[in-house]
CSV table of C-alpha atoms in Angstrom, one decimal:
chain,number,residue,atom,x,y,z
U,63,MET,CA,-11.4,21.8,1.4
U,64,THR,CA,-11.9,18.7,3.6
U,65,GLU,CA,-12.1,19.1,7.4
U,66,ARG,CA,-8.6,17.8,7.9
U,67,GLU,CA,-7.1,20.1,5.3
U,68,GLU,CA,-8.7,23.1,7.1
U,69,THR,CA,-7.5,22.1,10.6
U,70,ARG,CA,-4.0,20.8,9.5
U,71,ASN,CA,-1.3,23.1,10.8
U,72,LEU,CA,1.1,23.4,7.8
U,73,GLU,CA,2.4,26.9,8.5
U,74,THR,CA,5.9,25.7,9.2
U,75,ILE,CA,8.6,26.4,6.6
U,76,PRO,CA,8.9,23.7,3.9
U,77,VAL,CA,12.1,21.6,4.0
U,78,GLY,CA,12.7,22.6,0.4
U,79,SER,CA,10.9,23.1,-2.8
U,80,LEU,CA,8.7,20.1,-3.4
U,81,GLY,CA,9.6,17.7,-6.2
U,82,ILE,CA,8.1,14.2,-7.1
U,83,ILE,CA,9.8,11.8,-9.4
U,84,PRO,CA,7.7,8.8,-10.4
U,85,LEU,CA,9.6,5.9,-11.8
U,86,ARG,CA,8.2,3.7,-14.6
U,87,GLY,CA,4.9,2.3,-13.9
U,88,CYS,CA,3.9,4.9,-11.2
U,89,GLU,CA,3.0,7.8,-13.6
U,90,SER,CA,-0.8,7.6,-13.2
U,91,MET,CA,-0.6,7.4,-9.4
U,92,ALA,CA,1.8,10.3,-9.4
U,93,GLN,CA,-0.5,12.4,-11.5
U,94,ARG,CA,-3.4,11.9,-9.1
U,95,ILE,CA,-1.2,12.8,-6.1
U,96,ASP,CA,0.1,15.9,-8.0
U,97,SER,CA,-3.4,17.1,-8.7
U,98,PHE,CA,-4.3,17.0,-5.0
U,99,LEU,CA,-1.1,18.9,-4.0
U,100,VAL,CA,-1.7,21.6,-6.7
U,101,ARG,CA,-5.3,22.1,-5.6
U,102,TRP,CA,-4.5,22.2,-1.9
U,103,ARG,CA,-1.6,24.6,-2.2
U,104,THR,CA,-3.5,26.9,-4.5
U,105,GLN,CA,-6.3,27.2,-2.0
U,106,ARG,CA,-4.2,27.3,1.2
U,107,GLU,CA,-3.9,30.7,2.8
U,108,SER,CA,-0.6,31.6,4.3
U,109,GLU,CA,0.9,35.0,5.2
U,110,HIS,CA,4.3,33.6,4.4
U,111,LYS,CA,3.3,32.4,1.0
U,112,ASN,CA,5.3,35.1,-0.9
U,113,SER,CA,8.4,34.8,1.3
U,114,LEU,CA,11.8,33.5,0.1
U,115,ALA,CA,11.4,30.4,2.3
U,116,PHE,CA,8.2,29.5,0.4
U,117,SER,CA,9.7,30.0,-3.0
U,118,GLY,CA,8.1,27.7,-5.6
U,119,TYR,CA,5.4,26.7,-3.1
U,120,GLN,CA,2.6,27.1,-5.6
U,121,ARG,CA,3.3,25.6,-9.0
U,122,PRO,CA,1.2,24.1,-11.8
U,123,SER,CA,2.9,20.7,-11.1
U,124,TYR,CA,5.4,19.2,-8.7
U,125,LEU,CA,6.3,16.3,-11.0
U,126,LEU,CA,9.9,16.4,-12.2
U,127,LYS,CA,10.8,14.8,-15.5
U,128,SER,CA,13.2,11.9,-15.6
U,129,LYS,CA,13.9,8.9,-17.8
U,130,VAL,CA,15.9,5.6,-17.7
U,131,PRO,CA,16.9,4.8,-21.3
U,132,ARG,CA,18.4,1.4,-22.1
U,133,PHE,CA,21.1,0.3,-24.4
U,134,GLY,CA,20.6,-2.6,-26.8
U,135,SER,CA,22.3,-4.9,-24.3
U,136,GLY,CA,19.6,-4.1,-21.7
U,137,GLU,CA,21.9,-1.9,-19.6
U,138,ALA,CA,20.5,1.5,-18.5
U,139,LYS,CA,21.2,4.9,-17.1
U,140,GLY,CA,19.1,7.3,-15.0
U,141,VAL,CA,18.6,10.8,-16.3
U,142,ILE,CA,16.9,13.7,-14.5
U,143,LEU,CA,15.8,16.4,-16.9
U,144,GLU,CA,15.1,19.2,-14.4
U,145,SER,CA,17.0,20.8,-11.6
U,146,VAL,CA,16.7,19.1,-8.3
U,147,ARG,CA,19.2,21.3,-6.4
U,148,GLY,CA,17.8,22.1,-2.9
U,149,THR,CA,14.5,20.2,-3.5
U,150,ASP,CA,12.7,18.0,-1.0
U,151,LEU,CA,12.5,15.0,-3.3
U,152,TYR,CA,10.0,12.2,-3.2
U,153,LEU,CA,10.7,9.1,-5.4
U,154,LEU,CA,7.7,6.9,-6.1
U,155,VAL,CA,8.4,3.3,-7.2
U,156,ASP,CA,6.3,0.2,-7.8
U,157,VAL,CA,8.7,-2.8,-7.8
U,158,THR,CA,5.8,-5.3,-8.7
U,159,ASN,CA,4.8,-3.6,-12.0
U,160,TYR,CA,5.5,-6.4,-14.5
U,161,ASN,CA,3.5,-4.6,-17.2
U,162,GLU,CA,6.5,-2.4,-18.0
U,163,THR,CA,8.9,-3.8,-20.6
U,164,TYR,CA,12.3,-3.1,-22.2
U,165,SER,CA,14.3,-4.5,-25.1
U,166,LEU,CA,17.1,-6.9,-24.4
U,167,CYS,CA,19.1,-7.9,-27.5
U,168,GLY,CA,15.9,-7.7,-29.6
U,169,HIS,CA,13.7,-9.5,-27.1
U,170,GLU,CA,10.9,-7.9,-25.1
U,171,ASN,CA,11.7,-8.3,-21.4
U,172,HIS,CA,9.1,-7.7,-18.6
U,173,MET,CA,10.6,-5.7,-15.7
U,174,SER,CA,11.1,-7.6,-12.5
U,175,PRO,CA,11.3,-6.2,-9.0
U,176,ASP,CA,15.1,-6.3,-9.4
U,177,ASP,CA,14.8,-4.1,-12.6
U,178,HIS,CA,12.7,-1.5,-10.8
U,179,TYR,CA,15.0,-1.5,-7.8
U,180,GLN,CA,18.0,-0.9,-10.1
U,181,ASP,CA,16.2,2.0,-11.8
U,182,LEU,CA,15.5,3.5,-8.4
U,183,LYS,CA,19.2,3.5,-7.6
U,184,ARG,CA,20.0,5.0,-11.0
U,185,ILE,CA,17.7,7.9,-10.4
U,186,ILE,CA,19.2,8.4,-6.9
U,187,SER,CA,22.6,8.3,-8.4
U,188,ALA,CA,21.5,10.9,-11.0
U,189,VAL,CA,20.5,13.2,-8.2
U,190,GLY,CA,24.1,13.3,-7.2
U,191,GLY,CA,23.6,14.6,-3.7
U,192,LYS,CA,22.1,17.9,-4.9
U,193,ALA,CA,18.6,17.4,-3.3
U,194,ARG,CA,18.0,18.8,0.2
U,195,ARG,CA,16.3,15.5,1.2
U,196,ILE,CA,15.3,12.3,-0.5
U,197,THR,CA,12.3,10.2,0.5
U,198,VAL,CA,11.6,6.9,-1.2
U,199,ILE,CA,7.9,5.9,-1.3
U,200,MET,CA,8.0,2.2,-2.1
U,201,PRO,CA,4.5,0.9,-1.3
U,202,PHE,CA,5.5,-2.8,-1.8
U,203,LEU,CA,8.7,-3.0,0.1
U,204,TYR,CA,11.4,-4.6,-2.2
U,205,GLU,CA,12.2,-8.2,-1.1
U,206,SER,CA,10.1,-7.7,2.1
U,207,ARG,CA,9.2,-11.4,2.2
U,208,GLN,CA,12.9,-12.2,2.6
U,209,HIS,CA,13.2,-10.3,5.8
U,210,LYS,CA,14.8,-12.9,8.1
U,211,ARG,CA,17.4,-15.6,7.9
U,212,THR,CA,16.4,-19.2,8.8
U,213,SER,CA,19.3,-21.0,7.1
U,214,ARG,CA,22.4,-20.1,5.1
U,215,GLU,CA,20.5,-17.6,2.9
U,216,SER,CA,20.6,-13.9,1.8
U,217,LEU,CA,18.9,-11.1,3.7
U,218,ASP,CA,17.8,-9.1,0.6
U,219,CYS,CA,15.4,-6.6,2.2
U,220,ALA,CA,17.9,-5.5,4.9
U,221,ILE,CA,20.7,-5.2,2.3
U,222,ALA,CA,18.5,-3.1,0.0
U,223,LEU,CA,17.5,-0.7,2.8
U,224,GLN,CA,21.1,-0.2,3.9
U,225,GLU,CA,22.1,0.3,0.2
U,226,LEU,CA,19.5,3.1,-0.2
U,227,VAL,CA,20.6,4.8,3.0
U,228,LYS,CA,24.2,4.7,1.9
U,229,MET,CA,23.2,6.3,-1.4
U,230,GLY,CA,21.7,9.3,0.5
U,231,VAL,CA,18.1,8.4,1.1
U,232,ASP,CA,16.8,10.0,4.3
U,233,ASN,CA,13.4,8.4,4.7
U,234,ILE,CA,11.6,5.3,3.4
U,235,LEU,CA,7.9,5.2,3.3
U,236,THR,CA,6.2,1.8,2.7
U,237,PHE,CA,2.8,0.2,3.2
U,238,ASP,CA,2.0,-2.8,5.3
U,239,ALA,CA,5.5,-4.2,5.4
U,240,HIS,CA,5.6,-8.0,5.7
U,241,ASP,CA,7.6,-7.6,8.9
U,242,PRO,CA,8.2,-4.0,10.1
U,243,ARG,CA,11.2,-5.2,12.2
U,244,VAL,CA,13.2,-5.1,9.0
U,245,GLN,CA,13.7,-1.4,9.8
U,246,ASN,CA,16.2,-2.5,12.5
U,247,SER,CA,18.7,-2.7,9.6
U,248,ILE,CA,18.6,1.1,9.3
U,249,PRO,CA,18.1,2.3,12.9
U,250,LEU,CA,19.3,5.8,12.4
U,251,ASN,CA,17.1,6.6,9.4
U,252,GLY,CA,13.4,7.2,8.9
U,253,PHE,CA,11.2,4.2,8.1
U,254,GLU,CA,7.4,4.3,8.2
U,255,THR,CA,5.1,1.4,7.4
U,256,VAL,CA,1.5,2.6,6.8
U,257,GLN,CA,-1.6,0.6,7.3
U,258,PRO,CA,-4.6,1.2,4.9
U,259,ALA,CA,-7.2,0.0,7.5
U,260,TYR,CA,-9.3,3.1,7.1
U,261,GLN,CA,-9.5,2.8,3.3
U,262,PHE,CA,-10.6,-0.8,3.6
U,263,ILE,CA,-13.4,0.0,6.0
U,264,LYS,CA,-14.6,3.1,4.1
U,265,ASN,CA,-14.8,1.3,0.8
U,266,LEU,CA,-16.4,-1.8,2.3
U,267,LEU,CA,-19.1,0.4,3.8
U,268,ARG,CA,-19.5,2.2,0.5
U,269,VAL,CA,-20.3,-0.9,-1.5
U,270,GLU,CA,-22.2,-3.0,1.1
U,271,PRO,CA,-25.4,-1.3,2.2
U,272,ASP,CA,-26.7,-3.9,4.7
U,273,LEU,CA,-23.9,-4.6,7.2
U,274,GLN,CA,-24.4,-4.8,10.9
U,275,ILE,CA,-21.2,-3.8,12.6
U,276,ASP,CA,-21.3,-5.5,15.9
U,277,ALA,CA,-19.8,-8.6,17.5
U,278,ASP,CA,-23.1,-10.6,16.9
U,279,HIS,CA,-23.0,-10.1,13.2
U,280,MET,CA,-19.4,-9.6,12.1
U,281,MET,CA,-16.0,-11.0,12.8
U,282,VAL,CA,-12.4,-10.2,11.7
U,283,ILE,CA,-10.2,-13.1,10.5
U,284,SER,CA,-6.5,-13.4,10.2
U,285,PRO,CA,-5.6,-16.1,7.6
U,286,ASP,CA,-2.3,-16.9,9.4
U,287,GLU,CA,-0.4,-16.1,12.6
U,288,GLY,CA,1.8,-13.5,10.9
U,289,GLY,CA,-1.2,-11.2,10.3
U,290,MET,CA,-2.5,-11.2,13.8
U,291,THR,CA,-1.5,-7.6,14.6
U,292,ARG,CA,-3.5,-6.0,11.8
U,293,ALA,CA,-6.5,-8.2,12.5
U,294,ILE,CA,-6.4,-7.4,16.2
U,295,TYR,CA,-6.3,-3.7,15.4
U,296,ILE,CA,-9.4,-3.7,13.1
U,297,ALA,CA,-11.3,-6.0,15.5
U,298,ASN,CA,-10.6,-3.6,18.4
U,299,VAL,CA,-11.4,-0.5,16.5
U,300,LEU,CA,-14.8,-1.9,15.2
U,301,GLY,CA,-15.6,-3.7,18.5
U,302,LEU,CA,-15.6,-7.2,16.9
U,303,ASP,CA,-14.4,-10.7,17.8
U,304,MET,CA,-11.3,-12.1,16.0
U,305,GLY,CA,-10.5,-15.5,14.7
U,306,MET,CA,-7.3,-16.9,13.2
U,307,PHE,CA,-6.2,-19.7,11.0
U,308,TYR,CA,-2.8,-21.3,11.3
U,309,LYS,CA,-1.2,-23.2,8.5
U,310,ARG,CA,-0.2,-26.8,9.1
U,311,ARG,CA,2.7,-27.4,6.7
U,312,ASP,CA,4.6,-30.5,5.4
U,313,TYR,CA,8.1,-29.6,6.5
U,314,THR,CA,9.5,-32.7,4.8
U,315,ARG,CA,9.0,-31.2,1.3
U,316,ILE,CA,9.7,-27.9,-0.5
U,317,VAL,CA,7.4,-26.9,-3.4
U,318,ASN,CA,8.0,-23.6,-5.2
U,319,GLY,CA,10.4,-22.4,-2.6
U,320,ARG,CA,8.2,-23.1,0.5
U,321,ASN,CA,6.8,-26.0,2.6
U,322,PRO,CA,3.4,-26.9,1.2
U,323,ILE,CA,0.3,-26.3,3.3
U,324,VAL,CA,-1.5,-29.4,4.5
U,325,ALA,CA,-4.5,-27.8,6.2
U,326,HIS,CA,-5.8,-24.5,7.6
U,327,GLU,CA,-6.7,-25.0,11.3
U,328,PHE,CA,-9.1,-22.4,12.8
U,329,LEU,CA,-8.9,-20.8,16.3
U,330,GLY,CA,-11.8,-18.7,17.4
U,331,THR,CA,-15.5,-18.5,18.3
U,332,SER,CA,-18.4,-19.6,16.1
U,333,VAL,CA,-18.6,-17.8,12.7
U,334,LYS,CA,-22.1,-19.0,11.9
U,335,ASN,CA,-24.3,-16.4,10.1
U,336,LYS,CA,-21.7,-13.7,10.6
U,337,ASP,CA,-20.0,-11.6,8.0
U,338,MET,CA,-16.2,-12.1,7.8
U,339,ILE,CA,-13.5,-9.5,7.2
U,340,VAL,CA,-10.5,-11.5,6.2
U,341,ILE,CA,-7.5,-9.2,6.5
U,342,ASP,CA,-4.0,-9.8,5.1
U,343,ASP,CA,-1.0,-8.0,3.6
U,344,MET,CA,-1.1,-9.5,0.1
U,345,ILE,CA,-2.7,-11.9,-2.3
U,346,SER,CA,0.0,-13.7,-4.2
U,347,SER,CA,-1.4,-16.8,-5.9
U,348,GLY,CA,-4.5,-16.5,-3.7
U,349,GLU,CA,-4.7,-20.2,-2.8
U,350,SER,CA,-4.4,-19.6,1.0
U,351,VAL,CA,-7.0,-16.9,1.2
U,352,LEU,CA,-9.5,-18.9,-0.9
U,353,GLU,CA,-8.9,-22.0,1.2
U,354,VAL,CA,-9.6,-19.9,4.3
U,355,ALA,CA,-12.8,-18.5,2.7
U,356,ALA,CA,-14.0,-22.1,1.8
U,357,ALA,CA,-13.3,-23.2,5.4
U,358,LEU,CA,-15.3,-20.3,6.8
U,359,LYS,CA,-18.2,-21.1,4.5
U,360,LYS,CA,-18.2,-24.7,5.7
U,361,ARG,CA,-18.5,-23.3,9.2
U,362,GLY,CA,-21.6,-21.4,8.3
U,363,ALA,CA,-20.2,-17.9,7.6
U,364,ARG,CA,-22.6,-15.4,5.8
U,365,LYS,CA,-20.6,-13.0,3.6
U,366,ILE,CA,-16.9,-13.0,3.2
U,367,PHE,CA,-14.9,-9.9,2.4
U,368,ILE,CA,-11.2,-10.3,1.7
U,369,CYS,CA,-9.1,-7.1,2.3
U,370,THR,CA,-5.5,-7.1,1.4
U,371,THR,CA,-3.1,-4.2,0.7
U,372,PHE,CA,-1.5,-5.7,-2.3
U,373,GLY,CA,-3.3,-7.8,-4.9
U,374,LEU,CA,-0.6,-9.5,-7.0
U,375,PHE,CA,-2.8,-12.3,-8.4
U,376,THR,CA,0.3,-14.1,-9.7
U,377,ASN,CA,-1.8,-17.1,-10.9
U,378,GLY,CA,-4.5,-15.1,-12.6
U,379,LEU,CA,-8.1,-14.3,-11.7
U,380,GLU,CA,-9.9,-17.5,-12.7
U,381,LYS,CA,-9.9,-19.1,-9.2
U,382,PHE,CA,-11.4,-15.9,-7.8
U,383,ASP,CA,-14.1,-15.8,-10.5
U,384,LYS,CA,-15.0,-19.4,-9.7
U,385,ALA,CA,-15.1,-18.8,-5.9
U,386,TYR,CA,-17.3,-15.8,-6.5
U,387,GLU,CA,-19.7,-17.8,-8.7
U,388,ASN,CA,-19.8,-20.5,-6.1
U,389,GLY,CA,-20.6,-18.0,-3.4
U,390,LYS,CA,-17.4,-18.6,-1.4
U,391,ILE,CA,-16.4,-14.9,-1.6
U,392,ASP,CA,-18.4,-11.7,-1.9
U,393,ARG,CA,-15.8,-9.0,-2.3
U,394,VAL,CA,-12.1,-8.6,-2.7
U,395,LEU,CA,-10.7,-5.2,-1.7
U,396,THR,CA,-7.1,-4.2,-2.5
U,397,THR,CA,-5.4,-0.9,-2.9
U,398,ASN,CA,-4.0,0.7,-6.1
U,399,LEU,CA,-0.6,1.0,-4.6
U,400,ILE,CA,0.7,-1.6,-7.1
U,401,TYR,CA,-0.1,-2.4,-10.7
U,402,GLN,CA,-3.7,-3.5,-11.4
U,403,THR,CA,-4.6,-5.2,-14.6
U,404,PRO,CA,-7.6,-3.8,-16.6
U,405,GLU,CA,-9.2,-7.3,-16.3
U,406,LEU,CA,-9.1,-7.0,-12.4
U,407,LEU,CA,-10.7,-3.6,-12.4
U,408,GLN,CA,-13.6,-4.9,-14.4
U,409,ARG,CA,-14.4,-7.8,-12.1
U,410,ASP,CA,-17.8,-7.6,-10.2
U,411,TRP,CA,-16.2,-8.9,-7.1
U,412,TYR,CA,-13.4,-6.4,-7.0
U,413,VAL,CA,-13.3,-3.2,-5.0
U,414,ASN,CA,-10.4,-0.7,-5.7
U,415,CYS,CA,-9.2,1.3,-2.7
U,416,ASP,CA,-7.6,4.5,-4.0
U,417,MET,CA,-4.6,5.6,-1.9
U,418,SER,CA,-3.5,8.6,-3.9
U,419,LYS,CA,-5.1,11.2,-1.7
U,420,TYR,CA,-3.6,9.6,1.4
U,421,ILE,CA,-0.1,9.7,-0.1
U,422,ALA,CA,-0.7,13.3,-1.1
U,423,TYR,CA,-1.5,14.1,2.6
U,424,LEU,CA,1.7,12.3,3.7
U,425,ILE,CA,3.9,14.2,1.1
U,426,ASP,CA,2.3,17.6,1.9
U,427,THR,CA,2.8,17.1,5.7
U,428,LEU,CA,6.4,15.7,5.4
U,429,ASN,CA,7.4,18.6,3.1
U,430,HIS,CA,6.5,20.9,6.0
U,431,ASP,CA,8.4,18.8,8.5
U,432,THR,CA,5.2,18.3,10.5
U,433,SER,CA,4.2,15.2,12.4
U,434,ILE,CA,2.3,12.6,10.5
U,435,SER,CA,1.3,10.6,13.6
U,436,ASP,CA,-2.4,11.5,13.1
U,437,LEU,CA,-2.2,10.2,9.6
U,438,LEU,CA,-0.7,6.9,10.7
U,439,ASN,CA,-3.4,6.3,13.3
U,440,PRO,CA,-6.8,6.1,11.5
U,441,ASN,CA,-8.9,5.3,14.6
U,442,ASP,CA,-10.9,8.6,14.6
U,443,ARG,CA,-11.6,8.4,10.8
U,444,ILE,CA,-12.8,4.8,11.1
U,445,GLN,CA,-15.1,5.7,13.9
U,446,ASN,CA,-16.5,8.7,12.0
U,447,ALA,CA,-17.1,6.5,8.9
U,448,VAL,CA,-18.9,3.8,10.9
U,449,PHE,CA,-21.0,6.5,12.6
U,450,ARG,CA,-22.0,8.0,9.3
U,451,TYR,CA,-22.8,4.6,7.9
U,452,LYS,CA,-25.1,3.8,10.8
U,453,GLN,CA,-26.8,7.1,10.3
U,454,GLY,CA,-27.5,6.2,6.7
U,455,GLN,CA,-25.1,8.9,5.4
U,456,PRO,CA,-23.4,8.1,2.0
U,457,MET,CA,-19.7,7.1,2.0
U,458,ASP,CA,-18.9,9.9,-0.6
U,459,GLY,CA,-15.1,9.6,-0.4
U,460,ASP,CA,-14.9,13.2,0.9
U,461,ASP,CA,-11.7,12.4,2.8
U,462,ASP,CA,-8.7,10.2,2.2
């Protein structure tokens, strides 16, 4: 067992028998999470293990079977194939997985975020209020970029959250929400947005052997004003300086639903001969982050590491291949919280940050109704990882 697993106090009575339902596109992640939970609960010693309150605590798998079959018209229904009565239920959904398809009047349709969200509601409806508690784990928060109203427009994210709560969802767990203030739409229910800062730092240290982690040799960069909070956090934890780009936009035009960026203006100290950690919540087309990387290179930056929670790569990988070949970027780190193409995983410049063990910790702790505050604050783990790195110890992935 890892150190945290041995010291973690999980002697409280579970909320209910644990059950995990992965929706389409989340099966492989769910299987990795399940393997951790099965191993931990098999090894865990507890004097209450055989009591009625711990019934079904140790099982060969916590995954529950479900399906969402579709009619020829494209309409669907959610079906749960096992009992969920009295369970502490965790629903895992990736709304960005466009690789999943279904038949629509003889045509192959790729699933959109709307399709995944509807399937989630179908499964919740199939539960029919029989579960003890429902927690939705939605790493990429549905419609999170439509989180505020600036004109006469819809507030999709807030409506979706209220809809889930009205259907009986007790808690919503997401990662790096575009704007955490969207939780104000459901003030009486649980909403946690988790930052994968530790996983970024650990994996960067694992693949880069010659980093000097101090303010003279490294710097943290926020590519826009919206990402300042996460950049400030990592800069403070690592003891580094921080810089920021702000986007100068042409507000007279709208292209692809947004005002086009005219230039990226830099605010901060000199970046010359320093390694850059560019931190953001997502790579969509990738244009902004590559422009930031190019601007940093012009200012004399040494190595550039791009760390984003979600790698969507909506316009393909060719621009990143070219930037890597031209020496404008050195590494791109994203998590496996959303769908990753096989082509992405094979790229030399790409580093995959596995989050399955971390999610397993969260599920295991929440099932016992125990505080997850130490899991949400990775400061100690980052400090330990940096200390081991400076001592020359391998980043062996022993913890989450």
